[in-house]
């Protein structure tokens, strides 16, 4: 699909106070002389008095306020990523119903009923599904429940869908999707994800790892930069991020699901849509949600591996000379580097 989704897992990681424990270092907290743990995305989830339910108008107003900050985030992101924006990325707020309608149209294009039924039967026969399902509906439900925001390369626009009750989380989402906008401006995502010539599914998966992994890694850098009040990639920052990325990349779907449930219950005040999506992730079809989740965290590990080899120049090279198989991106240290399998 041309919709590039930010799953709520990434937002939940930012507030994580449960296992896996973050790799820690030390940094001086701005405005103080004391050293604090250098976990750049820990958020204090202390007791907060419950709030009255938010109206659609209030939610839209908060979303628009968050999107208004995108212009200030872009130059910081460009410096961290080592690439300039050609122009500001257009943004818009989209209701859940509007997003679901968009998803339905897109999925029907790529997975019409006859193809959906045949693939579902094949996956059941192979043991990838436990029962016959409507595959198109499963994809639609998965993306609808897990998407906080998305960038649409066809519209050249970033859409915010869910609106967590935290400016930090909203800016984190924005940083991820703006990175997709930057990728599109510099590398043409429609061409990269490629329809012409047709790519097989495995090659498409490998490219999705690069696109989502780059956005996730850059988002984490942005989070760390905001926490440390530095807009430069530092060795300490990378050390902390490496530990986090490696730990999350090793988690299986069951562990992800359990972590999300713990996160959802640990906050006294949480956006209802966010809570629902966090709790549902472990119940989604593994063959549908697994590859999508892997493209974020395991993809971030691919990009980190490339960055270790040659900085942003090596990451950019993955767009000019893409990986060709999921084997390469699942084992970047041996199958992608130093020589491609």
mmCIF file of C-alpha atoms in Angstrom:
data_model
loop_
_atom_site.group_PDB
_atom_site.id
_atom_site.type_symbol
_atom_site.label_atom_id
_atom_site.label_comp_id
_atom_site.label_asym_id
_atom_site.label_seq_id
_atom_site.Cartn_x
_atom_site.Cartn_y
_atom_site.Cartn_z
ATOM 1 C CA UNK A 1 0.000 0.000 0.000
ATOM 2 C CA UNK A 2 1.066 3.563 -0.567
ATOM 3 C CA UNK A 3 -0.045 4.441 2.951
ATOM 4 C CA UNK A 4 2.904 4.396 5.334
ATOM 5 C CA UNK A 5 1.599 3.855 8.835
ATOM 6 C CA UNK A 6 3.066 4.679 12.217
ATOM 7 C CA UNK A 7 1.901 1.920 14.556
ATOM 8 C CA UNK A 8 1.044 2.827 18.113
ATOM 9 C CA UNK A 9 3.805 0.527 19.343
ATOM 10 C CA UNK A 10 6.298 3.288 18.655
ATOM 11 C CA UNK A 11 4.332 5.782 20.689
ATOM 12 C CA UNK A 12 3.987 3.313 23.546
ATOM 13 C CA UNK A 13 7.741 2.647 23.548
ATOM 14 C CA UNK A 14 8.236 6.284 24.315
ATOM 15 C CA UNK A 15 6.371 6.005 27.579
ATOM 16 C CA UNK A 16 7.712 2.590 28.478
ATOM 17 C CA UNK A 17 8.412 1.986 32.142
ATOM 18 C CA UNK A 18 8.228 -1.790 31.882
ATOM 19 C CA UNK A 19 10.485 -4.493 30.502
ATOM 20 C CA UNK A 20 12.546 -4.530 28.380
ATOM 21 C CA UNK A 21 14.550 -2.076 30.496
ATOM 22 C CA UNK A 22 16.359 0.633 28.563
ATOM 23 C CA UNK A 23 20.078 0.880 28.232
ATOM 24 C CA UNK A 24 21.070 3.820 30.381
ATOM 25 C CA UNK A 25 23.858 6.309 30.448
ATOM 26 C CA UNK A 26 24.082 9.761 31.970
ATOM 27 C CA UNK A 27 23.384 13.239 30.781
ATOM 28 C CA UNK A 28 23.041 16.582 32.449
ATOM 29 C CA UNK A 29 19.439 17.662 32.670
ATOM 30 C CA UNK A 30 19.011 21.159 31.228
ATOM 31 C CA UNK A 31 18.727 23.750 33.968
ATOM 32 C CA UNK A 32 20.242 21.545 36.661
ATOM 33 C CA UNK A 33 23.637 20.333 37.696
ATOM 34 C CA UNK A 34 22.663 16.726 38.286
ATOM 35 C CA UNK A 35 23.098 13.685 36.096
ATOM 36 C CA UNK A 36 19.962 11.870 34.971
ATOM 37 C CA UNK A 37 19.335 8.628 33.133
ATOM 38 C CA UNK A 38 19.907 9.116 29.424
ATOM 39 C CA UNK A 39 16.791 7.332 28.311
ATOM 40 C CA UNK A 40 15.587 9.898 25.761
ATOM 41 C CA UNK A 41 11.977 8.773 25.578
ATOM 42 C CA UNK A 42 10.951 8.069 29.153
ATOM 43 C CA UNK A 43 7.785 9.939 30.069
ATOM 44 C CA UNK A 44 6.593 10.343 33.633
ATOM 45 C CA UNK A 45 3.318 8.463 33.922
ATOM 46 C CA UNK A 46 2.590 9.577 37.452
ATOM 47 C CA UNK A 47 -0.879 9.937 38.881
ATOM 48 C CA UNK A 48 -3.083 12.242 36.841
ATOM 49 C CA UNK A 49 -6.652 13.099 37.685
ATOM 50 C CA UNK A 50 -9.101 11.626 35.142
ATOM 51 C CA UNK A 51 -10.344 14.081 32.572
ATOM 52 C CA UNK A 52 -13.778 14.532 31.105
ATOM 53 C CA UNK A 53 -14.248 12.855 27.702
ATOM 54 C CA UNK A 54 -12.876 14.966 24.880
ATOM 55 C CA UNK A 55 -15.198 16.274 22.193
ATOM 56 C CA UNK A 56 -14.375 15.840 18.483
ATOM 57 C CA UNK A 57 -13.878 19.604 18.237
ATOM 58 C CA UNK A 58 -11.378 19.600 21.099
ATOM 59 C CA UNK A 59 -9.478 16.711 19.562
ATOM 60 C CA UNK A 60 -9.332 18.424 16.181
ATOM 61 C CA UNK A 61 -8.075 21.608 17.830
ATOM 62 C CA UNK A 62 -5.249 19.719 19.569
ATOM 63 C CA UNK A 63 -4.342 17.953 16.320
ATOM 64 C CA UNK A 64 -4.192 21.225 14.429
ATOM 65 C CA UNK A 65 -2.013 22.749 17.151
ATOM 66 C CA UNK A 66 0.363 19.773 16.842
ATOM 67 C CA UNK A 67 0.477 20.042 13.055
ATOM 68 C CA UNK A 68 1.236 23.761 13.342
ATOM 69 C CA UNK A 69 4.501 22.777 15.055
ATOM 70 C CA UNK A 70 5.606 20.753 12.019
ATOM 71 C CA UNK A 71 7.338 23.744 10.410
ATOM 72 C CA UNK A 72 9.540 24.128 13.492
ATOM 73 C CA UNK A 73 10.320 20.398 13.626
ATOM 74 C CA UNK A 74 11.403 20.099 9.971
ATOM 75 C CA UNK A 75 14.727 21.996 10.170
ATOM 76 C CA UNK A 76 15.745 20.046 13.282
ATOM 77 C CA UNK A 77 14.867 16.804 11.533
ATOM 78 C CA UNK A 78 16.742 17.786 8.383
ATOM 79 C CA UNK A 79 19.899 18.499 10.388
ATOM 80 C CA UNK A 80 19.675 15.192 12.261
ATOM 81 C CA UNK A 81 18.958 13.198 9.096
ATOM 82 C CA UNK A 82 21.590 14.986 7.030
ATOM 83 C CA UNK A 83 19.163 15.883 4.234
ATOM 84 C CA UNK A 84 17.405 19.183 3.505
ATOM 85 C CA UNK A 85 13.696 19.425 2.738
ATOM 86 C CA UNK A 86 12.911 20.804 -0.710
ATOM 87 C CA UNK A 87 9.794 22.442 0.705
ATOM 88 C CA UNK A 88 7.532 22.117 3.776
ATOM 89 C CA UNK A 89 5.507 18.899 3.948
ATOM 90 C CA UNK A 90 1.746 19.605 3.800
ATOM 91 C CA UNK A 91 -0.211 18.340 6.812
ATOM 92 C CA UNK A 92 -3.845 17.707 7.711
ATOM 93 C CA UNK A 93 -5.960 16.195 10.461
ATOM 94 C CA UNK A 94 -8.125 13.237 9.487
ATOM 95 C CA UNK A 95 -10.878 11.669 11.576
ATOM 96 C CA UNK A 96 -10.851 7.938 12.210
ATOM 97 C CA UNK A 97 -13.859 7.498 9.925
ATOM 98 C CA UNK A 98 -12.122 9.403 7.121
ATOM 99 C CA UNK A 99 -9.013 7.284 7.565
ATOM 100 C CA UNK A 100 -11.035 4.056 7.482
ATOM 101 C CA UNK A 101 -12.680 5.172 4.242
ATOM 102 C CA UNK A 102 -9.240 5.885 2.762
ATOM 103 C CA UNK A 103 -7.968 2.480 3.886
ATOM 104 C CA UNK A 104 -10.956 0.696 2.398
ATOM 105 C CA UNK A 105 -10.404 2.332 -0.999
ATOM 106 C CA UNK A 106 -6.674 1.557 -1.026
ATOM 107 C CA UNK A 107 -6.999 -2.056 0.089
ATOM 108 C CA UNK A 108 -9.700 -2.783 -2.477
ATOM 109 C CA UNK A 109 -7.330 -1.582 -5.193
ATOM 110 C CA UNK A 110 -4.527 -3.905 -4.173
ATOM 111 C CA UNK A 111 -6.496 -6.759 -2.640
ATOM 112 C CA UNK A 112 -9.842 -7.194 -4.449
ATOM 113 C CA UNK A 113 -12.278 -9.817 -3.078
ATOM 114 C CA UNK A 114 -11.221 -12.692 -5.384
ATOM 115 C CA UNK A 115 -7.510 -12.198 -4.685
ATOM 116 C CA UNK A 116 -8.173 -11.817 -0.952
ATOM 117 C CA UNK A 117 -10.105 -15.103 -0.843
ATOM 118 C CA UNK A 118 -7.444 -17.035 -2.786
ATOM 119 C CA UNK A 119 -4.592 -15.716 -0.652
ATOM 120 C CA UNK A 120 -6.488 -16.475 2.541
ATOM 121 C CA UNK A 121 -7.018 -20.074 1.394
ATOM 122 C CA UNK A 122 -3.344 -20.404 0.460
ATOM 123 C CA UNK A 123 -2.131 -18.977 3.783
ATOM 124 C CA UNK A 124 -4.489 -21.308 5.669
ATOM 125 C CA UNK A 125 -3.126 -24.278 3.720
ATOM 126 C CA UNK A 126 0.456 -23.236 4.518
ATOM 127 C CA UNK A 127 -0.335 -22.901 8.222
ATOM 128 C CA UNK A 128 0.127 -19.132 8.327
ATOM 129 C CA UNK A 129 -3.503 -18.707 9.381
ATOM 130 C CA UNK A 130 -5.346 -20.736 11.994
ATOM 131 C CA UNK A 131 -8.731 -20.254 10.314
ATOM 132 C CA UNK A 132 -10.175 -18.864 7.095
ATOM 133 C CA UNK A 133 -10.473 -15.093 7.259
ATOM 134 C CA UNK A 134 -11.228 -12.227 4.920
ATOM 135 C CA UNK A 135 -7.635 -11.106 4.394
ATOM 136 C CA UNK A 136 -8.561 -7.653 3.078
ATOM 137 C CA UNK A 137 -10.710 -7.012 6.152
ATOM 138 C CA UNK A 138 -7.906 -8.208 8.439
ATOM 139 C CA UNK A 139 -5.451 -5.766 6.874
ATOM 140 C CA UNK A 140 -7.978 -2.967 7.095
ATOM 141 C CA UNK A 141 -8.756 -3.661 10.768
ATOM 142 C CA UNK A 142 -5.068 -3.947 11.633
ATOM 143 C CA UNK A 143 -4.139 -0.625 10.068
ATOM 144 C CA UNK A 144 -7.235 1.155 11.320
ATOM 145 C CA UNK A 145 -6.559 0.091 14.907
ATOM 146 C CA UNK A 146 -2.805 0.693 14.905
ATOM 147 C CA UNK A 147 -2.343 3.858 12.864
ATOM 148 C CA UNK A 148 -1.630 7.097 14.677
ATOM 149 C CA UNK A 149 -0.732 8.893 11.472
ATOM 150 C CA UNK A 150 0.408 8.265 7.929
ATOM 151 C CA UNK A 151 2.144 9.889 4.995
ATOM 152 C CA UNK A 152 0.530 9.452 1.595
ATOM 153 C CA UNK A 153 3.087 9.696 -1.248
ATOM 154 C CA UNK A 154 0.282 10.155 -3.774
ATOM 155 C CA UNK A 155 -1.122 13.196 -1.978
ATOM 156 C CA UNK A 156 2.369 14.290 -0.814
ATOM 157 C CA UNK A 157 0.795 14.961 2.578
ATOM 158 C CA UNK A 158 1.090 13.839 6.195
ATOM 159 C CA UNK A 159 -2.217 13.030 7.927
ATOM 160 C CA UNK A 160 -2.663 12.822 11.697
ATOM 161 C CA UNK A 161 -5.363 10.371 12.781
ATOM 162 C CA UNK A 162 -5.009 9.642 16.503
ATOM 163 C CA UNK A 163 -4.315 12.485 18.905
ATOM 164 C CA UNK A 164 -2.544 11.282 22.095
ATOM 165 C CA UNK A 165 -2.933 13.607 25.072
ATOM 166 C CA UNK A 166 0.731 14.609 25.057
ATOM 167 C CA UNK A 167 2.543 17.209 22.989
ATOM 168 C CA UNK A 168 5.729 15.132 23.250
ATOM 169 C CA UNK A 169 4.038 12.111 21.714
ATOM 170 C CA UNK A 170 2.362 14.217 19.059
ATOM 171 C CA UNK A 171 5.706 15.716 18.047
ATOM 172 C CA UNK A 172 7.215 12.223 17.993
ATOM 173 C CA UNK A 173 4.538 11.087 15.563
ATOM 174 C CA UNK A 174 5.115 14.204 13.482
ATOM 175 C CA UNK A 175 8.877 13.558 13.321
ATOM 176 C CA UNK A 176 8.282 10.029 11.994
ATOM 177 C CA UNK A 177 5.866 11.095 9.285
ATOM 178 C CA UNK A 178 7.885 14.144 8.270
ATOM 179 C CA UNK A 179 10.802 11.783 7.699
ATOM 180 C CA UNK A 180 8.607 9.943 5.189
ATOM 181 C CA UNK A 181 7.930 13.280 3.528
ATOM 182 C CA UNK A 182 11.681 13.935 3.385
ATOM 183 C CA UNK A 183 12.281 10.458 1.903
ATOM 184 C CA UNK A 184 9.652 11.136 -0.723
ATOM 185 C CA UNK A 185 11.169 14.472 -1.697
ATOM 186 C CA UNK A 186 14.685 13.049 -1.973
ATOM 187 C CA UNK A 187 14.117 9.471 -3.182
ATOM 188 C CA UNK A 188 10.545 9.310 -4.631
ATOM 189 C CA UNK A 189 8.764 6.725 -2.479
ATOM 190 C CA UNK A 190 6.209 5.814 -5.142
ATOM 191 C CA UNK A 191 9.012 4.823 -7.503
ATOM 192 C CA UNK A 192 11.031 3.179 -4.722
ATOM 193 C CA UNK A 193 8.164 0.992 -3.513
ATOM 194 C CA UNK A 194 7.548 0.339 -7.061
ATOM 195 C CA UNK A 195 5.132 -0.665 -9.332
ATOM 196 C CA UNK A 196 7.268 -0.572 -12.447
ATOM 197 C CA UNK A 197 8.839 -2.986 -12.919
ATOM 198 C CA UNK A 198 6.683 -5.136 -10.626
ATOM 199 C CA UNK A 199 8.575 -6.264 -7.533
ATOM 200 C CA UNK A 200 7.896 -9.603 -5.898
ATOM 201 C CA UNK A 201 6.500 -9.529 -2.364
ATOM 202 C CA UNK A 202 9.853 -10.337 -0.761
ATOM 203 C CA UNK A 203 11.606 -7.427 -2.464
ATOM 204 C CA UNK A 204 8.775 -5.094 -1.453
ATOM 205 C CA UNK A 205 9.113 -6.220 2.167
ATOM 206 C CA UNK A 206 12.844 -5.527 2.121
ATOM 207 C CA UNK A 207 12.251 -1.997 0.826
ATOM 208 C CA UNK A 208 9.541 -1.397 3.414
ATOM 209 C CA UNK A 209 12.157 -2.199 6.069
ATOM 210 C CA UNK A 210 14.330 0.610 4.713
ATOM 211 C CA UNK A 211 11.526 3.180 4.479
ATOM 212 C CA UNK A 212 10.041 2.482 7.932
ATOM 213 C CA UNK A 213 13.397 1.710 9.541
ATOM 214 C CA UNK A 214 14.827 5.040 8.396
ATOM 215 C CA UNK A 215 11.788 6.941 9.713
ATOM 216 C CA UNK A 216 11.908 5.067 13.024
ATOM 217 C CA UNK A 217 15.653 5.555 13.535
ATOM 218 C CA UNK A 218 15.395 9.254 12.638
ATOM 219 C CA UNK A 219 12.379 9.636 14.929
ATOM 220 C CA UNK A 220 14.381 8.136 17.795
ATOM 221 C CA UNK A 221 17.237 10.537 17.067
ATOM 222 C CA UNK A 222 14.778 13.416 17.166
ATOM 223 C CA UNK A 223 13.388 12.206 20.508
ATOM 224 C CA UNK A 224 16.891 11.920 21.942
ATOM 225 C CA UNK A 225 17.874 15.332 20.589
ATOM 226 C CA UNK A 226 14.839 16.954 22.185
ATOM 227 C CA UNK A 227 15.542 15.237 25.506
ATOM 228 C CA UNK A 228 19.215 16.221 25.534
ATOM 229 C CA UNK A 229 18.688 19.646 23.941
ATOM 230 C CA UNK A 230 21.191 18.820 21.216
ATOM 231 C CA UNK A 231 20.581 18.724 17.481
ATOM 232 C CA UNK A 232 23.738 16.751 16.720
ATOM 233 C CA UNK A 233 24.102 12.963 16.561
ATOM 234 C CA UNK A 234 26.372 12.118 19.470
ATOM 235 C CA UNK A 235 28.136 8.883 20.436
ATOM 236 C CA UNK A 236 26.261 8.735 23.742
ATOM 237 C CA UNK A 237 22.952 9.245 21.973
ATOM 238 C CA UNK A 238 23.682 6.422 19.526
ATOM 239 C CA UNK A 239 24.738 4.099 22.334
ATOM 240 C CA UNK A 240 21.428 4.558 24.119
ATOM 241 C CA UNK A 241 19.420 4.202 20.919
ATOM 242 C CA UNK A 242 21.316 1.095 19.856
ATOM 243 C CA UNK A 243 20.428 -0.681 23.080
ATOM 244 C CA UNK A 244 16.763 0.226 22.759
ATOM 245 C CA UNK A 245 16.504 -0.683 19.081
ATOM 246 C CA UNK A 246 18.272 -4.026 19.530
ATOM 247 C CA UNK A 247 16.009 -4.987 22.442
ATOM 248 C CA UNK A 248 12.782 -4.098 20.684
ATOM 249 C CA UNK A 249 13.931 -5.742 17.435
ATOM 250 C CA UNK A 250 14.334 -9.036 19.289
ATOM 251 C CA UNK A 251 10.796 -9.060 20.692
ATOM 252 C CA UNK A 252 8.216 -11.398 19.184
ATOM 253 C CA UNK A 253 4.579 -10.536 18.600
ATOM 254 C CA UNK A 254 3.407 -12.074 21.879
ATOM 255 C CA UNK A 255 5.905 -9.969 23.816
ATOM 256 C CA UNK A 256 4.846 -6.858 21.930
ATOM 257 C CA UNK A 257 1.205 -7.566 22.758
ATOM 258 C CA UNK A 258 1.927 -8.083 26.448
ATOM 259 C CA UNK A 259 4.021 -4.923 26.619
ATOM 260 C CA UNK A 260 1.218 -2.927 25.020
ATOM 261 C CA UNK A 261 -1.340 -4.194 27.530
ATOM 262 C CA UNK A 262 0.955 -3.294 30.414
ATOM 263 C CA UNK A 263 1.501 0.163 28.960
ATOM 264 C CA UNK A 264 -2.221 0.732 28.430
ATOM 265 C CA UNK A 265 -2.963 -0.120 32.067
ATOM 266 C CA UNK A 266 -0.032 1.854 33.512
ATOM 267 C CA UNK A 267 -1.334 5.283 32.535
ATOM 268 C CA UNK A 268 -4.124 6.849 34.590
ATOM 269 C CA UNK A 269 -5.116 9.160 31.767
ATOM 270 C CA UNK A 270 -4.820 7.963 28.190
ATOM 271 C CA UNK A 271 -6.495 8.715 24.900
ATOM 272 C CA UNK A 272 -9.260 6.073 24.438
ATOM 273 C CA UNK A 273 -8.289 5.294 20.832
ATOM 274 C CA UNK A 274 -4.652 4.927 21.847
ATOM 275 C CA UNK A 275 -5.576 2.610 24.720
ATOM 276 C CA UNK A 276 -7.751 0.468 22.451
ATOM 277 C CA UNK A 277 -5.043 0.103 19.817
ATOM 278 C CA UNK A 278 -2.383 -0.769 22.390
ATOM 279 C CA UNK A 279 -4.551 -3.487 23.915
ATOM 280 C CA UNK A 280 -5.558 -4.960 20.549
ATOM 281 C CA UNK A 281 -2.139 -5.519 19.022
ATOM 282 C CA UNK A 282 -1.645 -8.990 20.506
ATOM 283 C CA UNK A 283 -5.003 -10.146 19.148
ATOM 284 C CA UNK A 284 -4.354 -9.284 15.510
ATOM 285 C CA UNK A 285 -3.438 -11.999 12.951
ATOM 286 C CA UNK A 286 0.303 -12.654 13.334
ATOM 287 C CA UNK A 287 0.954 -13.012 9.611
ATOM 288 C CA UNK A 288 -0.682 -9.628 9.015
ATOM 289 C CA UNK A 289 0.712 -7.545 11.863
ATOM 290 C CA UNK A 290 4.094 -9.288 12.282
ATOM 291 C CA UNK A 291 5.769 -8.064 9.069
ATOM 292 C CA UNK A 292 4.340 -4.592 9.619
ATOM 293 C CA UNK A 293 5.828 -4.340 13.118
ATOM 294 C CA UNK A 294 9.120 -5.841 12.002
ATOM 295 C CA UNK A 295 9.539 -3.164 9.351
ATOM 296 C CA UNK A 296 9.737 -0.558 12.125
ATOM 297 C CA UNK A 297 12.039 -2.041 14.747
ATOM 298 C CA UNK A 298 13.994 -4.577 12.711
ATOM 299 C CA UNK A 299 14.055 -1.973 9.945
ATOM 300 C CA UNK A 300 15.558 0.548 12.364
ATOM 301 C CA UNK A 301 18.292 -2.008 13.099
ATOM 302 C CA UNK A 302 19.046 -2.279 9.366
ATOM 303 C CA UNK A 303 19.386 1.500 9.109
ATOM 304 C CA UNK A 304 21.509 1.634 12.267
ATOM 305 C CA UNK A 305 23.772 -1.049 10.775
ATOM 306 C CA UNK A 306 24.129 0.986 7.578
ATOM 307 C CA UNK A 307 24.793 4.140 9.589
ATOM 308 C CA UNK A 308 27.559 2.342 11.483
ATOM 309 C CA UNK A 309 29.137 1.371 8.152
ATOM 310 C CA UNK A 310 29.157 4.818 6.572
ATOM 311 C CA UNK A 311 26.885 7.368 8.192
ATOM 312 C CA UNK A 312 23.922 8.862 6.353
ATOM 313 C CA UNK A 313 25.671 8.352 3.017
ATOM 314 C CA UNK A 314 25.428 4.587 3.534
ATOM 315 C CA UNK A 315 21.751 4.907 4.519
ATOM 316 C CA UNK A 316 21.018 6.986 1.411
ATOM 317 C CA UNK A 317 22.701 4.293 -0.680
ATOM 318 C CA UNK A 318 19.966 1.846 0.408
ATOM 319 C CA UNK A 319 17.523 3.911 -1.670
ATOM 320 C CA UNK A 320 19.803 3.981 -4.703
ATOM 321 C CA UNK A 321 20.788 0.314 -4.397
ATOM 322 C CA UNK A 322 17.936 -1.318 -2.434
ATOM 323 C CA UNK A 323 18.113 -4.704 -0.699
ATOM 324 C CA UNK A 324 16.478 -7.482 -2.705
ATOM 325 C CA UNK A 325 15.263 -9.936 -0.069
ATOM 326 C CA UNK A 326 13.875 -10.127 3.447
ATOM 327 C CA UNK A 327 16.857 -12.337 4.339
ATOM 328 C CA UNK A 328 19.173 -9.368 3.821
ATOM 329 C CA UNK A 329 17.185 -7.013 6.056
ATOM 330 C CA UNK A 330 16.504 -9.596 8.763
ATOM 331 C CA UNK A 331 20.255 -10.284 9.027
ATOM 332 C CA UNK A 332 21.895 -6.992 8.012
ATOM 333 C CA UNK A 333 25.197 -7.633 9.815
ATOM 334 C CA UNK A 334 25.868 -10.806 7.821
ATOM 335 C CA UNK A 335 23.593 -10.871 4.769
ATOM 336 C CA UNK A 336 23.553 -7.183 3.780
ATOM 337 C CA UNK A 337 27.010 -6.181 5.031
ATOM 338 C CA UNK A 338 29.904 -6.462 4.390
ATOM 339 C CA UNK A 339 28.814 -8.299 1.230
ATOM 340 C CA UNK A 340 25.233 -8.952 0.137
ATOM 341 C CA UNK A 341 24.033 -12.525 0.213
#
